[in-house]
Short mmCIF file of N, CA, C and O in Angstrom, two decimals:
data_model
loop_
_atom_site.label_atom_id
_atom_site.label_comp_id
_atom_site.label_asym_id
_atom_site.label_seq_id
_atom_site.Cartn_x
_atom_site.Cartn_y
_atom_site.Cartn_z
N MET Z 1131 4.74 -11.57 -14.16
CA MET Z 1131 3.84 -11.57 -13.74
C MET Z 1131 2.49 -10.15 -14.20
O MET Z 1131 3.36 -9.27 -13.85
N ASN Z 1132 1.86 -10.33 -14.85
CA ASN Z 1132 1.33 -9.26 -15.42
C ASN Z 1132 0.09 -8.44 -13.98
O ASN Z 1132 0.02 -9.29 -13.30
N ASP Z 1133 -0.38 -7.08 -14.64
CA ASP Z 1133 -1.21 -7.06 -13.47
C ASP Z 1133 -2.43 -7.17 -13.51
O ASP Z 1133 -3.15 -7.39 -12.22
N GLU Z 1134 -3.11 -7.94 -14.78
CA GLU Z 1134 -4.28 -8.88 -14.46
C GLU Z 1134 -3.82 -10.49 -13.39
O GLU Z 1134 -4.75 -10.46 -12.46
N GLU Z 1135 -2.97 -10.71 -13.35
CA GLU Z 1135 -2.36 -12.19 -12.32
C GLU Z 1135 -1.99 -11.42 -11.59
O GLU Z 1135 -2.32 -12.15 -10.16
N LYS Z 1136 -1.57 -10.22 -11.10
CA LYS Z 1136 -1.34 -9.72 -10.02
C LYS Z 1136 -2.24 -9.44 -9.19
O LYS Z 1136 -2.46 -10.06 -8.09
N LEU Z 1137 -3.34 -9.00 -9.42
CA LEU Z 1137 -4.80 -8.93 -8.59
C LEU Z 1137 -5.75 -9.81 -8.52
O LEU Z 1137 -5.95 -10.06 -7.57
N LYS Z 1138 -4.98 -11.40 -9.16
CA LYS Z 1138 -5.72 -12.52 -8.78
C LYS Z 1138 -4.94 -13.25 -7.47
O LYS Z 1138 -5.42 -13.83 -6.99
N HIS Z 1139 -3.65 -13.06 -7.42
CA HIS Z 1139 -2.90 -13.43 -6.39
C HIS Z 1139 -3.39 -12.89 -5.00
O HIS Z 1139 -3.11 -11.47 -4.83
N PRO Z 1140 -3.93 -13.76 -4.08
CA PRO Z 1140 -4.09 -13.20 -2.41
C PRO Z 1140 -3.33 -12.22 -1.70
O PRO Z 1140 -3.84 -11.73 -1.03
N TYR Z 1141 -1.52 -12.34 -2.30
CA TYR Z 1141 -1.27 -11.18 -1.61
C TYR Z 1141 -1.35 -9.62 -2.18
O TYR Z 1141 -1.01 -8.99 -1.45
N TYR Z 1142 -1.69 -9.73 -3.30
CA TYR Z 1142 -1.91 -8.21 -4.25
C TYR Z 1142 -3.16 -7.99 -3.60
O TYR Z 1142 -3.69 -7.14 -3.31
N GLN Z 1143 -4.48 -8.73 -3.20
CA GLN Z 1143 -5.82 -8.64 -2.98
C GLN Z 1143 -5.57 -8.15 -2.06
O GLN Z 1143 -6.32 -7.14 -1.71
N LEU Z 1144 -4.53 -8.69 -0.78
CA LEU Z 1144 -4.75 -8.18 0.27
C LEU Z 1144 -4.47 -6.91 0.44
O LEU Z 1144 -4.89 -5.73 1.36
N MET Z 1145 -3.41 -5.88 -0.32
CA MET Z 1145 -2.98 -4.93 -0.18
C MET Z 1145 -3.83 -3.83 -0.98
O MET Z 1145 -4.25 -2.61 -0.98
N GLU Z 1146 -5.52 -4.60 -1.65
CA GLU Z 1146 -6.47 -3.88 -1.69
C GLU Z 1146 -7.47 -3.30 -0.92
O GLU Z 1146 -8.47 -2.28 -1.20
N LEU Z 1147 -7.54 -4.13 0.31
CA LEU Z 1147 -8.59 -4.21 1.54
C LEU Z 1147 -7.80 -2.62 2.35
O LEU Z 1147 -6.67 -2.41 2.29
N LYS Z 1148 -8.88 -2.02 3.06
CA LYS Z 1148 -9.05 -0.94 4.09
C LYS Z 1148 -8.88 -1.30 5.07
O LYS Z 1148 -10.00 -1.72 4.92
N GLY Z 1149 -8.88 -0.37 6.09
CA GLY Z 1149 -9.62 -0.18 7.33
C GLY Z 1149 -10.18 -1.57 8.31
O GLY Z 1149 -9.02 -2.44 8.19
N ALA Z 1150 -11.16 -1.53 8.47
CA ALA Z 1150 -11.67 -2.79 9.10
C ALA Z 1150 -11.92 -4.01 7.70
O ALA Z 1150 -11.56 -5.04 8.68
N GLU Z 1151 -12.10 -3.70 6.65
CA GLU Z 1151 -11.86 -5.09 6.11
C GLU Z 1151 -10.53 -5.77 6.37
O GLU Z 1151 -10.42 -6.97 5.92
N LEU Z 1152 -9.49 -4.64 5.94
CA LEU Z 1152 -7.99 -5.27 6.07
C LEU Z 1152 -8.09 -5.66 7.63
O LEU Z 1152 -7.14 -7.13 7.58
N GLU Z 1153 -7.94 -5.52 8.37
CA GLU Z 1153 -8.13 -6.07 10.12
C GLU Z 1153 -8.88 -7.18 9.85
O GLU Z 1153 -7.99 -8.19 10.72
N LYS Z 1154 -9.98 -7.17 9.61
CA LYS Z 1154 -10.76 -8.43 9.54
C LYS Z 1154 -10.19 -9.78 8.91
O LYS Z 1154 -10.06 -10.79 9.43
N GLU Z 1155 -9.67 -9.14 7.62
CA GLU Z 1155 -9.02 -10.18 6.89
C GLU Z 1155 -7.54 -10.74 7.60
O GLU Z 1155 -7.52 -12.13 7.64
N LEU Z 1156 -6.74 -9.91 7.76
CA LEU Z 1156 -5.47 -10.12 8.77
C LEU Z 1156 -5.93 -11.17 9.95
O LEU Z 1156 -5.16 -12.34 10.20
N ASN Z 1157 -6.81 -10.53 10.17
CA ASN Z 1157 -7.16 -11.57 11.94
C ASN Z 1157 -7.80 -13.09 11.53
O ASN Z 1157 -7.25 -14.02 12.47
N SER Z 1158 -8.01 -13.41 10.30
CA SER Z 1158 -8.70 -14.57 10.20
C SER Z 1158 -7.20 -15.50 9.35
O SER Z 1158 -7.27 -16.52 9.36
N TRP Z 1159 -6.13 -14.82 8.93
CA TRP Z 1159 -4.89 -15.58 8.65
C TRP Z 1159 -4.41 -16.70 9.79
O TRP Z 1159 -4.44 -15.40 11.02
N PRO Z 1160 -3.53 -17.34 9.96
CA PRO Z 1160 -2.58 -17.85 10.65
C PRO Z 1160 -1.51 -17.25 10.91
O PRO Z 1160 -1.14 -16.73 9.97
N ARG Z 1161 -0.95 -17.09 11.94
CA ARG Z 1161 0.45 -16.55 12.44
C ARG Z 1161 1.53 -16.62 11.15
O ARG Z 1161 2.11 -15.92 10.60
N MET Z 1162 1.66 -17.81 10.85
CA MET Z 1162 2.84 -18.08 9.51
C MET Z 1162 2.23 -17.46 8.31
O MET Z 1162 3.57 -16.97 7.85
N ASP Z 1163 1.19 -17.53 8.29
CA ASP Z 1163 0.57 -16.88 6.75
C ASP Z 1163 0.87 -15.48 7.11
O ASP Z 1163 1.73 -15.02 5.89
N LEU Z 1164 0.95 -14.78 7.95
CA LEU Z 1164 1.29 -13.09 8.06
C LEU Z 1164 2.57 -12.96 7.89
O LEU Z 1164 2.76 -12.20 7.46
N ILE Z 1165 3.43 -13.96 8.70
CA ILE Z 1165 5.12 -13.94 8.48
C ILE Z 1165 5.46 -13.93 7.24
O ILE Z 1165 6.15 -13.45 6.60
N GLU Z 1166 4.35 -14.95 6.14
CA GLU Z 1166 5.04 -15.47 5.09
C GLU Z 1166 4.94 -14.22 4.21
O GLU Z 1166 5.67 -13.84 3.37
N TRP Z 1167 3.81 -13.30 4.03
CA TRP Z 1167 3.31 -12.25 3.93
C TRP Z 1167 4.16 -10.81 3.77
O TRP Z 1167 5.00 -10.65 2.77
N LEU Z 1168 4.64 -10.83 4.84
CA LEU Z 1168 5.57 -10.11 5.56
C LEU Z 1168 7.10 -10.17 4.61
O LEU Z 1168 7.77 -9.28 3.94
N ASP Z 1169 7.51 -11.45 4.69
CA ASP Z 1169 8.68 -12.46 3.95
C ASP Z 1169 8.85 -11.83 3.05
O ASP Z 1169 9.73 -11.46 2.00
N TRP Z 1170 7.45 -11.99 1.84
CA TRP Z 1170 7.45 -11.66 0.57
C TRP Z 1170 7.30 -10.34 0.34
O TRP Z 1170 8.06 -9.82 -0.55
N ASN Z 1171 6.69 -9.17 1.18
CA ASN Z 1171 6.51 -8.04 0.79
C ASN Z 1171 7.76 -7.38 1.27
O ASN Z 1171 7.91 -5.97 0.30
N ASP Z 1172 8.78 -7.47 2.14
CA ASP Z 1172 9.97 -6.67 2.21
C ASP Z 1172 11.04 -7.69 2.67
O ASP Z 1172 11.20 -8.27 3.61
N ARG Z 1173 11.71 -7.65 1.75
CA ARG Z 1173 12.35 -8.56 1.44
C ARG Z 1173 14.00 -8.61 2.24
O ARG Z 1173 14.47 -9.32 3.02
N ASN Z 1174 13.84 -7.27 2.83
CA ASN Z 1174 14.87 -6.66 3.92
C ASN Z 1174 14.72 -6.90 5.14
O ASN Z 1174 15.36 -6.26 6.22
N GLY Z 1175 12.96 -7.33 5.71
CA GLY Z 1175 12.68 -7.61 7.13
C GLY Z 1175 13.14 -8.85 7.46
O GLY Z 1175 13.69 -9.73 6.46
N VAL Z 1176 13.26 -8.83 8.77
CA VAL Z 1176 13.84 -10.05 9.41
C VAL Z 1176 12.41 -10.35 10.37
O VAL Z 1176 11.73 -9.68 11.45
N TYR Z 1177 11.55 -11.15 9.70
CA TYR Z 1177 10.45 -11.81 10.25
C TYR Z 1177 10.30 -13.20 10.24
O TYR Z 1177 9.93 -13.58 11.22
N LYS Z 1178 11.17 -14.17 9.28
CA LYS Z 1178 10.81 -15.57 9.74
C LYS Z 1178 11.54 -15.78 11.27
O LYS Z 1178 12.27 -15.35 11.91
N ASP Z 1179 11.05 -16.81 12.00
CA ASP Z 1179 10.99 -17.04 13.39
C ASP Z 1179 12.55 -17.26 13.45
O ASP Z 1179 12.86 -16.45 14.42
N GLU Z 1180 13.43 -18.19 12.53
CA GLU Z 1180 14.47 -18.31 13.26
C GLU Z 1180 15.35 -17.25 12.81
O GLU Z 1180 16.44 -17.14 13.42
N ASP Z 1181 15.13 -16.50 11.59
CA ASP Z 1181 16.21 -15.17 11.27
C ASP Z 1181 15.69 -13.76 12.89
O ASP Z 1181 16.70 -13.58 13.22
N SER Z 1182 14.67 -13.72 13.55
CA SER Z 1182 14.48 -12.68 14.44
C SER Z 1182 14.93 -13.16 15.73
O SER Z 1182 15.64 -12.21 16.28
N GLN Z 1183 14.97 -14.47 15.66
CA GLN Z 1183 15.29 -15.04 16.90
C GLN Z 1183 16.81 -14.54 17.40
O GLN Z 1183 17.54 -14.50 18.24
N ARG Z 1184 17.57 -15.32 16.21
CA ARG Z 1184 19.01 -14.92 15.80
C ARG Z 1184 19.34 -13.45 16.04
O ARG Z 1184 19.84 -13.09 16.78
N GLU Z 1185 18.31 -12.52 15.28
CA GLU Z 1185 18.68 -11.06 15.61
C GLU Z 1185 17.99 -10.44 16.35
O GLU Z 1185 18.70 -9.62 17.25
N PHE Z 1186 16.96 -10.81 17.32
CA PHE Z 1186 16.62 -9.63 18.12
C PHE Z 1186 16.28 -10.49 19.32
O PHE Z 1186 15.68 -10.20 20.34
N GLY Z 1187 16.30 -12.38 19.45
CA GLY Z 1187 16.16 -12.40 20.85
C GLY Z 1187 14.46 -12.84 20.78
O GLY Z 1187 14.04 -13.49 21.90
N ASN Z 1188 13.65 -12.93 19.79
CA ASN Z 1188 12.35 -13.21 19.82
C ASN Z 1188 11.48 -13.33 18.62
O ASN Z 1188 12.54 -13.20 17.62
N ILE Z 1189 10.51 -13.53 18.74
CA ILE Z 1189 9.58 -13.86 17.32
C ILE Z 1189 8.42 -12.85 16.98
O ILE Z 1189 8.64 -12.21 18.31
N VAL Z 1190 8.14 -12.67 15.76
CA VAL Z 1190 7.09 -11.82 15.87
C VAL Z 1190 5.81 -12.56 16.06
O VAL Z 1190 5.47 -13.55 15.59
N GLY Z 1191 4.67 -12.03 17.23
CA GLY Z 1191 3.49 -12.39 17.56
C GLY Z 1191 3.16 -12.09 16.16
O GLY Z 1191 3.25 -11.43 15.22
N LYS Z 1192 1.54 -12.67 16.11
CA LYS Z 1192 0.63 -12.60 15.15
C LYS Z 1192 0.00 -11.20 15.51
O LYS Z 1192 -0.54 -10.29 14.18
N ASP Z 1193 -0.11 -10.55 16.64
CA ASP Z 1193 -0.89 -9.06 16.80
C ASP Z 1193 0.45 -8.00 16.34
O ASP Z 1193 0.11 -7.21 15.48
N GLU Z 1194 1.53 -8.53 16.55
CA GLU Z 1194 2.50 -7.44 15.56
C GLU Z 1194 2.60 -7.53 14.17
O GLU Z 1194 2.63 -6.71 13.63
N ALA Z 1195 2.57 -8.85 13.91
CA ALA Z 1195 2.58 -8.82 12.51
C ALA Z 1195 1.60 -8.20 11.46
O ALA Z 1195 1.78 -7.71 10.70
N ILE Z 1196 0.10 -8.47 12.21
CA ILE Z 1196 -0.63 -7.23 11.88
C ILE Z 1196 -0.59 -6.24 11.52
O ILE Z 1196 -1.06 -5.56 10.80
N GLU Z 1197 -0.21 -5.43 12.74
CA GLU Z 1197 0.17 -4.20 12.88
C GLU Z 1197 1.00 -3.35 12.00
O GLU Z 1197 1.14 -2.96 11.21
N ILE Z 1198 2.54 -4.40 11.87
CA ILE Z 1198 3.10 -4.25 10.87
C ILE Z 1198 2.56 -4.20 9.41
O ILE Z 1198 3.22 -3.34 8.37
N ILE Z 1199 1.89 -5.30 9.12
CA ILE Z 1199 1.36 -5.07 7.91
C ILE Z 1199 0.17 -3.83 7.26
O ILE Z 1199 0.63 -3.22 6.25
N ILE Z 1200 -0.57 -3.67 8.39
CA ILE Z 1200 -1.31 -2.57 8.11
C ILE Z 1200 -0.47 -1.28 7.82
O ILE Z 1200 -0.60 -0.65 6.92
N LYS Z 1201 0.79 -1.38 8.43
CA LYS Z 1201 1.26 0.05 8.70
C LYS Z 1201 2.17 -0.20 6.53
O LYS Z 1201 2.29 0.49 6.29
N GLN Z 1202 2.65 -1.40 6.42
CA GLN Z 1202 2.99 -1.45 5.13
C GLN Z 1202 2.40 -0.90 4.03
O GLN Z 1202 2.45 -0.55 2.99
N ILE Z 1203 0.90 -1.61 4.15
CA ILE Z 1203 -0.36 -1.40 3.15
C ILE Z 1203 -0.64 0.03 3.16
O ILE Z 1203 -1.01 0.65 2.21
N THR Z 1204 -1.18 0.71 4.26
CA THR Z 1204 -1.47 2.07 4.13
C THR Z 1204 -0.42 2.95 3.97
O THR Z 1204 -0.68 4.28 3.55
N GLN Z 1205 0.95 2.48 3.89
CA GLN Z 1205 1.93 3.75 3.89
C GLN Z 1205 2.16 3.74 2.35
O GLN Z 1205 2.94 4.70 1.70
N ASP Z 1206 2.18 2.78 1.66
CA ASP Z 1206 2.28 2.92 0.19
C ASP Z 1206 1.39 3.42 -0.86
O ASP Z 1206 0.68 3.94 -0.56
#
């Protein structure tokens, strides 16, 4: 995937947002879309419900997913 194609992909577009704009966008996403983004962005993370339940005994909620995504985007 070249740079131009990357910028058209919604996952990469999300990474261009900052602050309130990023938070607003994330709040509009369903929880499962947030989980899919996390799984896509961090291959070593444990985000999918079945994996998280097995490893930690719970699942990643929407608010937690948003928090994690914001950290991942702002730390890069």
